Amino acid sequence: MNEAITKPPHLNQVKRKLDSTLDIDPLPAKKARLDHQSDAHQLEEHCVEQPEKIPLQQPAPRRPCPSFLKDYVDTVHPDPGSHSVYTRISEWLETIGKQREKRCRSDNHLQRSDDRPISRQLTRSAPAEMVRARDADGFAIPPTPASSGSRSYQARDTASATQSRVTGSGRSSAKTLVEDPFYRSRNLALNGIRLDNSSNAFPSDIADLVREVGKDRDSPGPTLDQVRHDASLHALEMEGEEPNVEDYFRSTIFPNPGVTESLRRSDKQPIFKHAVPSAVSIVQVSRPIPDVTYGYRDAAFPGQLPQIVSMGDALSANSQGLLCPFFVIEFKGDGPGGTGSLWVATNQCLGGSATCINIAERLNRQLRECKSDEVRPINSAVFSIAMNGSEARLFISWKHDDLDIYMRKIRGFLLQDPEHYIQFRKYVRNIIDWGKDRRLSEIRASLDTLLEENRKRASAIAKSRPPPSDASSSSKRRSSSSSGRKGSGSNSERD
């Protein structure tokens, strides 16, 4: 072991090449000259004594795999049980060529080692739940949690709120359809629903109705002094959130008829979709869900119920059985936490009133088909109110020229003004009385007319049927007698 070992010249060349290429200690070249036991043992002792001379940093090879090293590395067969340094180096050298063939495979440049494109099907997409919609500023929009309960009041106009605006501007809309700035000028106008200028004159029959609901009342009501000292009313001007507005005016202005009365009040009930006017298909009218709707219950038509049933749901407004509605109210909040808008409430009144008129016009269409001089169409006009805690706007809507539906403001009211408040209450109570008396009588008379016309039609059809002829009667008698004789003969033969 102490004998000097002379290195052949070719090993010196190999050593220089290994130093310049791999920049590591020339131990593997020296080990190629040693015998399997003694030289390997001497090399291990040398490595243990001077481990700092064995650099392990990763080199930067210029070629995939140095071919001149393979023979020398492969000749080394260390003891499997020993964990020597040269074993780790030889394993590392085997992977150099493989690492050179690897390339960066990002979404921007996907190429194989032979420069053939890699199919994007090999890349895994992000999970579906990680893909989020983004707003106009590029921020991710969090997903909307699924609701397992009934639809809330805040989700009104859901059928139109969750979709993009139908007017085609390309703007993503998180608002309801009635809040769209073009809803009135496009959706309503294209479906024949228009807000008329208040300075225009009313048609004669509508003018008469406006005067009727504005007349003075003899029934008792609050005095000016009582309104002036109503703390709850004046608080609505400063803290007029929508729930507070609803609670106050439902208890003071808008009465709730009893179950034995002919009138019925529905709160926050969606009107049947089939009743909503739809003149064109490219834009739609938002399905109304009025805060308050006045109409009739079945008990209002005890003698006319068969005719109503024969018409199906033509006169029905909602699932509560409200018939022929004539008055809708929309509340909004304008307090610290309120985001209400009377402009939006007016849009809701336009759609709600037009839908109620559409229901009444179904009855008028059947009346016109009777072709009788005694038939008189009912007045299909509908009243509506858009209001918050400090202001109320009263409207009337009517059918115009059998094509369009017009709505016009009758007047506005400042609710904290005692005189305005009393005037507002007077209009509301007169409208309810008109619906309970005059309008109900017109509908009953119209239904009676339809019932009578149906009886006449059925009687005429029965009389128009030809009676059975004498020849056919005698033939039937002969046939029956012949069958009787055959039957008795058969019985005698059996006996």
Short mmCIF file of C-alpha atoms in Angstrom, two decimals:
data_model
loop_
_atom_site.label_atom_id
_atom_site.label_comp_id
_atom_site.label_asym_id
_atom_site.label_seq_id
_atom_site.Cartn_x
_atom_site.Cartn_y
_atom_site.Cartn_z
CA MET A 1 0.00 0.00 0.00
CA ASN A 2 3.01 2.34 0.58
CA GLU A 3 4.42 1.62 -2.83
CA ALA A 4 4.22 4.61 -5.18
CA ILE A 5 1.82 4.28 -8.00
CA THR A 6 2.89 5.60 -11.35
CA LYS A 7 0.12 7.16 -13.41
CA PRO A 8 0.05 6.38 -17.09
CA PRO A 9 0.19 9.43 -19.43
CA HIS A 10 -3.29 8.89 -20.85
CA LEU A 11 -4.82 9.16 -17.40
CA ASN A 12 -3.26 12.59 -16.96
CA GLN A 13 -5.04 13.74 -20.13
CA VAL A 14 -8.29 12.29 -18.85
CA LYS A 15 -7.79 14.07 -15.56
CA ARG A 16 -7.24 17.45 -17.28
CA LYS A 17 -10.36 16.95 -19.40
CA LEU A 18 -12.42 16.01 -16.37
CA ASP A 19 -11.19 19.03 -14.41
CA SER A 20 -11.95 21.45 -17.23
CA THR A 21 -15.35 19.93 -18.03
CA LEU A 22 -16.83 19.04 -14.66
CA ASP A 23 -14.72 21.12 -12.30
CA ILE A 24 -14.56 18.33 -9.72
CA ASP A 25 -11.86 16.32 -7.95
CA PRO A 26 -10.30 13.69 -10.32
CA LEU A 27 -11.11 10.79 -8.07
CA PRO A 28 -13.09 8.68 -10.56
CA ALA A 29 -10.14 8.69 -13.03
CA LYS A 30 -7.70 7.59 -10.34
CA LYS A 31 -10.02 4.83 -9.15
CA ALA A 32 -9.97 3.27 -12.58
CA ARG A 33 -6.26 2.20 -11.91
CA LEU A 34 -6.84 0.80 -8.47
CA ASP A 35 -7.78 -2.73 -7.84
CA HIS A 36 -11.21 -3.59 -6.58
CA GLN A 37 -10.33 -3.91 -2.89
CA SER A 38 -7.14 -2.16 -1.81
CA ASP A 39 -7.33 0.91 -4.06
CA ALA A 40 -11.00 1.52 -3.29
CA HIS A 41 -10.28 1.24 0.43
CA GLN A 42 -7.42 3.74 0.15
CA LEU A 43 -9.62 6.16 -1.78
CA GLU A 44 -12.37 5.97 0.85
CA GLU A 45 -9.88 6.81 3.60
CA HIS A 46 -8.64 9.76 1.58
CA CYS A 47 -12.20 11.02 1.08
CA VAL A 48 -13.04 10.67 4.72
CA GLU A 49 -9.93 12.55 5.81
CA GLN A 50 -10.37 15.42 3.34
CA PRO A 51 -14.06 15.68 2.54
CA GLU A 52 -13.78 19.39 1.86
CA LYS A 53 -12.00 18.71 -1.42
CA ILE A 54 -15.07 17.06 -2.91
CA PRO A 55 -17.24 19.89 -4.33
CA LEU A 56 -20.86 18.88 -4.82
CA GLN A 57 -22.28 21.96 -6.56
CA GLN A 58 -24.12 21.29 -9.80
CA PRO A 59 -21.95 22.02 -12.85
CA ALA A 60 -23.11 23.74 -15.99
CA PRO A 61 -22.37 21.10 -18.65
CA ARG A 62 -22.03 22.16 -22.26
CA ARG A 63 -23.04 18.81 -23.71
CA PRO A 64 -25.78 16.34 -22.64
CA CYS A 65 -23.47 13.53 -21.62
CA PRO A 66 -19.61 13.37 -21.79
CA SER A 67 -19.00 10.16 -23.74
CA PHE A 68 -15.38 9.83 -22.59
CA LEU A 69 -16.52 9.41 -18.98
CA LYS A 70 -18.83 6.52 -19.51
CA ASP A 71 -16.16 3.87 -19.70
CA TYR A 72 -14.46 5.04 -16.56
CA VAL A 73 -17.59 5.47 -14.55
CA ASP A 74 -19.03 2.13 -15.57
CA THR A 75 -15.88 0.31 -14.49
CA VAL A 76 -16.37 1.36 -10.91
CA HIS A 77 -18.23 -1.24 -8.86
CA PRO A 78 -18.35 -0.09 -5.27
CA ASP A 79 -19.50 -2.12 -2.38
CA PRO A 80 -23.33 -1.98 -2.29
CA GLY A 81 -23.30 -1.55 1.43
CA SER A 82 -21.09 1.53 1.44
CA HIS A 83 -22.51 5.02 0.85
CA SER A 84 -19.38 6.63 -0.67
CA VAL A 85 -19.05 9.94 -2.35
CA TYR A 86 -18.14 8.55 -5.75
CA THR A 87 -21.35 6.49 -5.74
CA ARG A 88 -23.40 9.67 -5.47
CA ILE A 89 -21.31 11.31 -8.17
CA SER A 90 -21.78 8.43 -10.59
CA GLU A 91 -25.54 8.46 -10.07
CA TRP A 92 -25.58 12.17 -10.67
CA LEU A 93 -23.60 11.83 -13.91
CA GLU A 94 -26.14 9.39 -15.29
CA THR A 95 -28.87 12.02 -14.98
CA ILE A 96 -26.98 14.85 -16.69
CA GLY A 97 -28.00 13.86 -20.19
CA LYS A 98 -31.62 13.37 -19.20
CA GLN A 99 -31.83 16.80 -17.56
CA ARG A 100 -30.52 18.48 -20.69
CA GLU A 101 -33.43 17.10 -22.69
CA LYS A 102 -36.00 18.65 -20.41
CA ARG A 103 -37.47 21.98 -21.43
CA CYS A 104 -39.73 24.56 -19.84
CA ARG A 105 -43.38 23.69 -20.53
CA SER A 106 -45.39 26.78 -19.65
CA ASP A 107 -48.75 27.94 -21.08
CA ASN A 108 -46.86 30.34 -23.33
CA HIS A 109 -44.47 27.84 -24.98
CA LEU A 110 -45.37 24.16 -25.02
CA GLN A 111 -42.80 22.21 -27.08
CA ARG A 112 -41.36 18.71 -26.92
CA SER A 113 -37.60 18.01 -27.05
CA ASP A 114 -37.94 17.38 -30.79
CA ASP A 115 -39.76 20.76 -31.20
CA ARG A 116 -43.12 19.12 -31.84
CA PRO A 117 -46.04 21.00 -30.24
CA ILE A 118 -47.45 19.51 -27.09
CA SER A 119 -51.24 19.21 -27.08
CA ARG A 120 -52.95 21.40 -24.50
CA GLN A 121 -55.04 18.39 -23.58
CA LEU A 122 -52.02 17.24 -21.56
CA THR A 123 -52.31 20.26 -19.30
CA ARG A 124 -54.87 20.14 -16.53
CA SER A 125 -57.30 22.99 -16.34
CA ALA A 126 -58.19 24.66 -13.10
CA PRO A 127 -61.16 23.13 -11.28
CA ALA A 128 -64.53 24.52 -12.27
CA GLU A 129 -65.06 26.01 -8.84
CA MET A 130 -61.83 28.00 -9.20
CA VAL A 131 -62.96 29.75 -12.38
CA ARG A 132 -64.55 33.02 -11.30
CA ALA A 133 -66.28 35.75 -13.24
CA ARG A 134 -64.61 39.13 -13.16
CA ASP A 135 -66.04 42.63 -13.09
CA ALA A 136 -65.15 45.56 -15.36
CA ASP A 137 -62.04 46.34 -13.24
CA GLY A 138 -60.75 42.78 -13.46
CA PHE A 139 -61.53 41.78 -9.86
CA ALA A 140 -62.97 38.34 -9.20
CA ILE A 141 -66.67 38.25 -8.39
CA PRO A 142 -67.44 35.86 -5.51
CA PRO A 143 -70.01 33.13 -6.28
CA THR A 144 -73.57 33.71 -5.15
CA PRO A 145 -74.60 31.21 -2.47
CA ALA A 146 -77.47 28.96 -3.43
CA SER A 147 -80.70 29.63 -1.59
CA SER A 148 -82.75 26.75 -0.29
CA GLY A 149 -85.64 28.86 0.90
CA SER A 150 -88.35 30.83 -0.79
CA ARG A 151 -87.58 33.82 -2.92
CA SER A 152 -87.01 36.93 -0.83
CA TYR A 153 -88.50 40.31 -1.43
CA GLN A 154 -85.07 41.73 -2.26
CA ALA A 155 -84.89 39.25 -5.16
CA ARG A 156 -87.88 40.74 -6.97
CA ASP A 157 -87.75 40.61 -10.73
CA THR A 158 -85.47 37.60 -10.39
CA ALA A 159 -86.31 36.32 -13.83
CA SER A 160 -84.83 39.49 -15.25
CA ALA A 161 -82.34 40.53 -12.57
CA THR A 162 -79.99 37.59 -13.04
CA GLN A 163 -79.70 37.99 -16.77
CA SER A 164 -77.89 40.56 -18.86
CA ARG A 165 -79.77 43.60 -19.99
CA VAL A 166 -81.91 42.71 -22.99
CA THR A 167 -81.41 46.02 -24.76
CA GLY A 168 -78.07 44.83 -26.10
CA SER A 169 -75.61 47.38 -24.76
CA GLY A 170 -73.22 44.63 -23.66
CA ARG A 171 -73.05 46.04 -20.12
CA SER A 172 -73.10 43.43 -17.39
CA SER A 173 -75.89 44.25 -15.00
CA ALA A 174 -76.07 43.37 -11.33
CA LYS A 175 -79.26 45.41 -10.97
CA THR A 176 -82.85 44.45 -11.57
CA LEU A 177 -84.46 45.08 -14.92
CA VAL A 178 -86.61 47.95 -13.62
CA GLU A 179 -83.42 49.75 -12.53
CA ASP A 180 -81.98 49.72 -16.02
CA PRO A 181 -81.66 53.28 -17.37
CA PHE A 182 -83.20 52.18 -20.69
CA TYR A 183 -86.02 50.08 -19.22
CA ARG A 184 -88.64 52.81 -19.60
CA SER A 185 -87.60 54.01 -23.06
CA ARG A 186 -87.04 50.55 -24.55
CA ASN A 187 -88.61 47.65 -22.68
CA LEU A 188 -91.81 49.45 -21.74
CA ALA A 189 -92.13 51.60 -24.85
CA LEU A 190 -91.66 48.68 -27.26
CA ASN A 191 -94.39 46.79 -25.40
CA GLY A 192 -96.80 49.73 -25.72
CA ILE A 193 -96.48 51.06 -22.16
CA ARG A 194 -95.80 54.80 -21.90
CA LEU A 195 -95.54 57.47 -19.22
CA ASP A 196 -97.56 60.40 -20.54
CA ASN A 197 -96.79 64.06 -19.90
CA SER A 198 -98.70 65.37 -16.90
CA SER A 199 -99.51 68.58 -18.73
CA ASN A 200 -101.64 66.74 -21.32
CA ALA A 201 -105.40 66.61 -20.94
CA PHE A 202 -107.05 63.38 -19.81
CA PRO A 203 -109.55 61.60 -22.05
CA SER A 204 -113.11 62.43 -21.00
CA ASP A 205 -113.88 59.15 -19.22
CA ILE A 206 -110.54 59.20 -17.40
CA ALA A 207 -111.03 62.85 -16.44
CA ASP A 208 -114.41 61.93 -14.89
CA LEU A 209 -112.80 59.15 -12.90
CA VAL A 210 -110.01 61.45 -11.67
CA ARG A 211 -112.60 63.94 -10.44
CA GLU A 212 -114.53 61.15 -8.71
CA VAL A 213 -111.57 59.91 -6.67
CA GLY A 214 -110.61 63.50 -5.73
CA LYS A 215 -113.94 64.45 -4.19
CA ASP A 216 -114.28 65.28 -0.50
CA ARG A 217 -115.27 62.63 2.00
CA ASP A 218 -117.70 62.65 4.88
CA SER A 219 -115.97 59.85 6.77
CA PRO A 220 -113.88 60.88 9.78
CA GLY A 221 -110.13 61.15 9.43
CA PRO A 222 -107.14 62.66 11.21
CA THR A 223 -107.13 66.38 11.86
CA LEU A 224 -104.39 68.76 10.80
CA ASP A 225 -103.19 69.03 14.38
CA GLN A 226 -103.00 65.25 14.77
CA VAL A 227 -100.89 64.95 11.64
CA ARG A 228 -98.70 67.83 12.74
CA HIS A 229 -97.85 66.02 15.99
CA ASP A 230 -97.45 62.54 14.53
CA ALA A 231 -93.86 61.74 15.59
CA SER A 232 -93.76 58.46 13.65
CA LEU A 233 -94.74 60.19 10.41
CA HIS A 234 -92.10 62.90 10.76
CA ALA A 235 -89.42 60.35 11.68
CA LEU A 236 -89.88 58.77 8.23
CA GLU A 237 -88.41 61.87 6.63
CA MET A 238 -85.07 61.29 8.41
CA GLU A 239 -85.11 57.51 8.92
CA GLY A 240 -87.35 56.32 6.12
CA GLU A 241 -86.01 52.83 5.45
CA GLU A 242 -88.38 50.80 3.33
CA PRO A 243 -89.63 48.45 6.11
CA ASN A 244 -90.49 51.46 8.27
CA VAL A 245 -92.36 53.12 5.40
CA GLU A 246 -94.32 49.94 4.71
CA ASP A 247 -95.27 49.33 8.32
CA TYR A 248 -96.45 52.88 8.92
CA PHE A 249 -98.59 53.39 5.82
CA ARG A 250 -100.09 49.91 5.82
CA SER A 251 -101.53 50.65 9.23
CA THR A 252 -102.62 54.25 8.62
CA ILE A 253 -103.43 54.74 4.92
CA PHE A 254 -104.00 51.39 3.20
CA PRO A 255 -106.68 49.33 4.98
CA ASN A 256 -106.67 45.55 4.92
CA PRO A 257 -110.22 44.30 4.19
CA GLY A 258 -111.59 41.46 6.29
CA VAL A 259 -112.14 37.95 4.99
CA THR A 260 -115.89 38.57 4.73
CA GLU A 261 -115.53 41.60 2.47
CA SER A 262 -115.52 41.58 -1.32
CA LEU A 263 -112.17 43.39 -1.59
CA ARG A 264 -108.84 41.71 -0.99
CA ARG A 265 -105.36 43.12 -0.39
CA SER A 266 -102.29 41.10 -1.46
CA ASP A 267 -98.84 42.06 -0.18
CA LYS A 268 -95.66 41.24 -2.11
CA GLN A 269 -97.33 38.64 -4.31
CA PRO A 270 -96.00 38.14 -7.87
CA ILE A 271 -98.57 38.56 -10.61
CA PHE A 272 -98.96 35.64 -12.99
CA LYS A 273 -96.42 35.84 -15.78
CA HIS A 274 -99.02 35.09 -18.46
CA ALA A 275 -100.80 38.33 -17.55
CA VAL A 276 -97.76 40.54 -18.24
CA PRO A 277 -98.07 42.46 -21.56
CA SER A 278 -95.76 41.12 -24.25
CA ALA A 279 -96.09 42.87 -27.60
CA VAL A 280 -92.57 42.05 -28.83
CA SER A 281 -90.18 39.23 -28.09
CA ILE A 282 -86.85 41.07 -28.22
CA VAL A 283 -87.49 42.93 -24.95
CA GLN A 284 -89.61 42.01 -21.97
CA VAL A 285 -91.58 43.67 -19.20
CA SER A 286 -90.42 42.82 -15.71
CA ARG A 287 -92.80 40.53 -13.86
CA PRO A 288 -94.57 42.74 -11.29
CA ILE A 289 -94.43 41.97 -7.57
CA PRO A 290 -96.27 44.97 -6.09
CA ASP A 291 -95.82 45.79 -2.43
CA VAL A 292 -99.61 46.18 -2.18
CA THR A 293 -102.29 45.11 -4.67
CA TYR A 294 -106.04 45.62 -4.29
CA GLY A 295 -108.53 43.43 -6.11
CA TYR A 296 -111.43 41.06 -5.40
CA ARG A 297 -111.92 37.68 -3.82
CA ASP A 298 -114.29 34.93 -5.08
CA ALA A 299 -116.91 35.97 -2.53
CA ALA A 300 -117.42 39.21 -4.48
CA PHE A 301 -119.07 37.22 -7.31
CA PRO A 302 -121.47 34.69 -5.77
CA GLY A 303 -123.76 34.51 -8.81
CA GLN A 304 -121.08 34.98 -11.45
CA LEU A 305 -118.58 32.39 -10.21
CA PRO A 306 -119.51 29.80 -12.91
CA GLN A 307 -118.60 32.32 -15.60
CA ILE A 308 -115.30 33.13 -13.87
CA VAL A 309 -114.46 29.43 -13.61
CA SER A 310 -115.27 28.92 -17.29
CA MET A 311 -112.68 31.59 -18.15
CA GLY A 312 -109.88 29.75 -16.35
CA ASP A 313 -107.17 32.08 -15.00
CA ALA A 314 -108.09 34.93 -17.33
CA LEU A 315 -109.23 37.18 -14.47
CA SER A 316 -106.84 35.89 -11.79
CA ALA A 317 -103.80 37.94 -10.78
CA ASN A 318 -101.84 35.73 -8.38
CA SER A 319 -101.81 32.45 -6.49
CA GLN A 320 -103.89 33.97 -3.67
CA GLY A 321 -106.92 34.12 -5.97
CA LEU A 322 -106.92 37.91 -6.37
CA LEU A 323 -109.33 38.83 -9.20
CA CYS A 324 -109.34 41.90 -11.47
CA PRO A 325 -106.83 44.08 -9.54
CA PHE A 326 -107.28 47.86 -9.82
CA PHE A 327 -104.78 49.46 -7.42
CA VAL A 328 -101.02 48.85 -6.91
CA ILE A 329 -98.59 50.53 -4.49
CA GLU A 330 -94.78 50.50 -4.52
CA PHE A 331 -92.80 51.53 -1.40
CA LYS A 332 -89.22 52.74 -1.36
CA GLY A 333 -86.79 53.65 1.43
CA ASP A 334 -84.82 56.88 1.55
CA GLY A 335 -83.16 56.78 4.96
CA PRO A 336 -79.52 56.19 5.97
CA GLY A 337 -79.71 52.53 4.95
CA GLY A 338 -82.15 53.01 2.11
CA THR A 339 -81.30 52.73 -1.56
CA GLY A 340 -84.78 53.27 -2.94
CA SER A 341 -85.60 55.39 -5.96
CA LEU A 342 -88.95 56.84 -6.95
CA TRP A 343 -87.80 56.60 -10.55
CA VAL A 344 -87.55 52.83 -10.12
CA ALA A 345 -90.86 52.74 -8.25
CA THR A 346 -92.48 54.58 -11.16
CA ASN A 347 -91.13 51.92 -13.53
CA GLN A 348 -92.68 49.28 -11.32
CA CYS A 349 -95.99 51.13 -11.34
CA LEU A 350 -95.89 51.29 -15.14
CA GLY A 351 -95.45 47.54 -15.45
CA GLY A 352 -97.82 46.63 -12.61
CA SER A 353 -100.65 48.87 -13.82
CA ALA A 354 -100.29 47.67 -17.41
CA THR A 355 -100.52 44.06 -16.23
CA CYS A 356 -103.70 44.77 -14.25
CA ILE A 357 -105.21 46.51 -17.30
CA ASN A 358 -104.28 43.50 -19.41
CA ILE A 359 -106.31 41.28 -17.07
CA ALA A 360 -109.38 43.55 -17.23
CA GLU A 361 -109.13 43.77 -21.03
CA ARG A 362 -109.55 40.01 -21.27
CA LEU A 363 -113.04 40.46 -19.93
CA ASN A 364 -113.69 43.32 -22.35
CA ARG A 365 -112.62 41.20 -25.31
CA GLN A 366 -115.19 38.57 -24.47
CA LEU A 367 -117.83 41.25 -24.01
CA ARG A 368 -117.11 42.66 -27.47
CA GLU A 369 -117.59 39.22 -28.99
CA CYS A 370 -121.17 39.12 -27.70
CA LYS A 371 -122.27 41.64 -30.36
CA SER A 372 -125.14 42.88 -28.24
CA ASP A 373 -126.32 46.45 -27.81
CA GLU A 374 -126.74 45.88 -24.09
CA VAL A 375 -123.09 44.97 -23.54
CA ARG A 376 -120.89 47.71 -22.10
CA PRO A 377 -117.14 47.18 -21.58
CA ILE A 378 -115.89 47.84 -18.07
CA ASN A 379 -113.58 50.72 -17.24
CA SER A 380 -110.18 48.97 -17.15
CA ALA A 381 -108.34 51.96 -15.65
CA VAL A 382 -105.91 51.20 -12.81
CA PHE A 383 -104.47 53.48 -10.12
CA SER A 384 -100.94 53.23 -8.73
CA ILE A 385 -98.73 54.98 -6.19
CA ALA A 386 -94.94 55.29 -6.00
CA MET A 387 -93.86 56.57 -2.59
CA ASN A 388 -91.22 56.75 0.10
CA GLY A 389 -91.28 58.17 3.62
CA SER A 390 -91.61 61.80 2.55
CA GLU A 391 -93.22 61.87 -0.92
CA ALA A 392 -96.01 60.07 -2.75
CA ARG A 393 -96.90 60.18 -6.46
CA LEU A 394 -100.38 59.15 -7.58
CA PHE A 395 -100.84 57.80 -11.15
CA ILE A 396 -103.68 56.55 -13.31
CA SER A 397 -103.25 54.17 -16.26
CA TRP A 398 -105.69 53.40 -19.07
CA LYS A 399 -105.97 51.64 -22.42
CA HIS A 400 -105.39 54.07 -25.28
CA ASP A 401 -106.68 53.39 -28.83
CA ASP A 402 -106.76 49.62 -28.19
CA LEU A 403 -102.98 49.56 -28.73
CA ASP A 404 -101.01 51.36 -26.04
CA ILE A 405 -101.33 51.77 -22.29
CA TYR A 406 -100.74 55.27 -20.95
CA MET A 407 -99.89 56.24 -17.38
CA ARG A 408 -100.03 59.83 -16.14
CA LYS A 409 -99.43 61.43 -12.76
CA ILE A 410 -102.52 62.88 -11.09
CA ARG A 411 -100.61 64.77 -8.42
CA GLY A 412 -97.82 64.52 -5.84
CA PHE A 413 -97.96 64.80 -2.04
CA LEU A 414 -95.44 65.93 0.59
CA LEU A 415 -96.33 63.54 3.36
CA GLN A 416 -94.97 65.63 6.27
CA ASP A 417 -97.25 68.48 5.21
CA PRO A 418 -100.53 67.98 7.17
CA GLU A 419 -102.75 69.22 4.34
CA HIS A 420 -100.98 67.07 1.75
CA TYR A 421 -101.17 64.07 4.04
CA ILE A 422 -104.94 64.43 4.48
CA GLN A 423 -105.41 64.92 0.74
CA PHE A 424 -103.35 61.82 0.04
CA ARG A 425 -105.38 59.74 2.45
CA LYS A 426 -108.59 61.04 0.84
CA TYR A 427 -107.50 59.93 -2.65
CA VAL A 428 -106.49 56.49 -1.40
CA ARG A 429 -109.79 55.87 0.40
CA ASN A 430 -111.82 57.16 -2.56
CA ILE A 431 -109.99 54.82 -4.95
CA ILE A 432 -110.71 51.87 -2.67
CA ASP A 433 -114.38 52.89 -2.44
CA TRP A 434 -114.56 53.20 -6.25
CA GLY A 435 -113.19 49.69 -6.61
CA LYS A 436 -115.58 48.34 -3.99
CA ASP A 437 -118.71 49.97 -5.45
CA ARG A 438 -118.81 51.27 -9.00
CA ARG A 439 -116.14 49.10 -10.57
CA LEU A 440 -117.32 45.93 -8.84
CA SER A 441 -120.88 46.58 -10.07
CA GLU A 442 -119.62 46.95 -13.65
CA ILE A 443 -117.73 43.67 -13.48
CA ARG A 444 -120.71 41.82 -12.01
CA ALA A 445 -123.00 43.17 -14.73
CA SER A 446 -120.53 42.17 -17.42
CA LEU A 447 -120.20 38.65 -16.06
CA ASP A 448 -124.00 38.37 -15.88
CA THR A 449 -124.15 39.40 -19.54
CA LEU A 450 -121.67 36.72 -20.50
CA LEU A 451 -123.58 34.11 -18.53
CA GLU A 452 -126.82 35.04 -20.28
CA GLU A 453 -125.17 35.00 -23.67
CA ASN A 454 -123.74 31.56 -22.99
CA ARG A 455 -127.20 30.24 -21.99
CA LYS A 456 -128.73 31.68 -25.15
CA ARG A 457 -126.00 30.17 -27.27
CA ALA A 458 -126.42 26.75 -25.67
CA SER A 459 -130.20 26.91 -26.11
CA ALA A 460 -129.84 27.90 -29.76
CA ILE A 461 -127.49 25.01 -30.41
CA ALA A 462 -129.91 22.58 -28.78
CA LYS A 463 -132.85 23.88 -30.83
CA SER A 464 -130.86 23.73 -34.06
CA ARG A 465 -130.41 19.97 -33.73
CA PRO A 466 -132.94 18.11 -36.01
CA PRO A 467 -135.41 15.84 -34.19
CA PRO A 468 -135.28 12.10 -35.00
CA SER A 469 -137.37 11.25 -38.16
CA ASP A 470 -140.41 8.85 -38.21
CA ALA A 471 -138.68 6.49 -40.63
CA SER A 472 -135.71 6.08 -38.37
CA SER A 473 -138.03 5.55 -35.38
CA SER A 474 -140.05 2.81 -37.10
CA SER A 475 -136.83 1.18 -38.31
CA LYS A 476 -135.50 1.10 -34.75
CA ARG A 477 -138.78 -0.43 -33.54
CA ARG A 478 -138.69 -3.16 -36.21
CA SER A 479 -135.08 -3.91 -35.37
CA SER A 480 -135.80 -4.28 -31.69
CA SER A 481 -138.86 -6.51 -32.26
CA SER A 482 -136.95 -8.74 -34.67
CA SER A 483 -134.14 -9.24 -32.21
CA GLY A 484 -136.72 -10.10 -29.58
CA ARG A 485 -138.27 -12.85 -31.72
CA LYS A 486 -134.88 -14.34 -32.48
CA GLY A 487 -134.06 -14.44 -28.84
CA SER A 488 -137.30 -16.24 -27.89
CA GLY A 489 -136.84 -18.79 -30.71
CA SER A 490 -133.40 -19.62 -29.54
CA ASN A 491 -134.67 -20.18 -26.05
CA SER A 492 -137.45 -22.54 -27.26
CA GLU A 493 -134.97 -24.61 -29.23
CA ARG A 494 -132.79 -24.99 -26.20
CA ASP A 495 -135.80 -26.04 -24.10
#
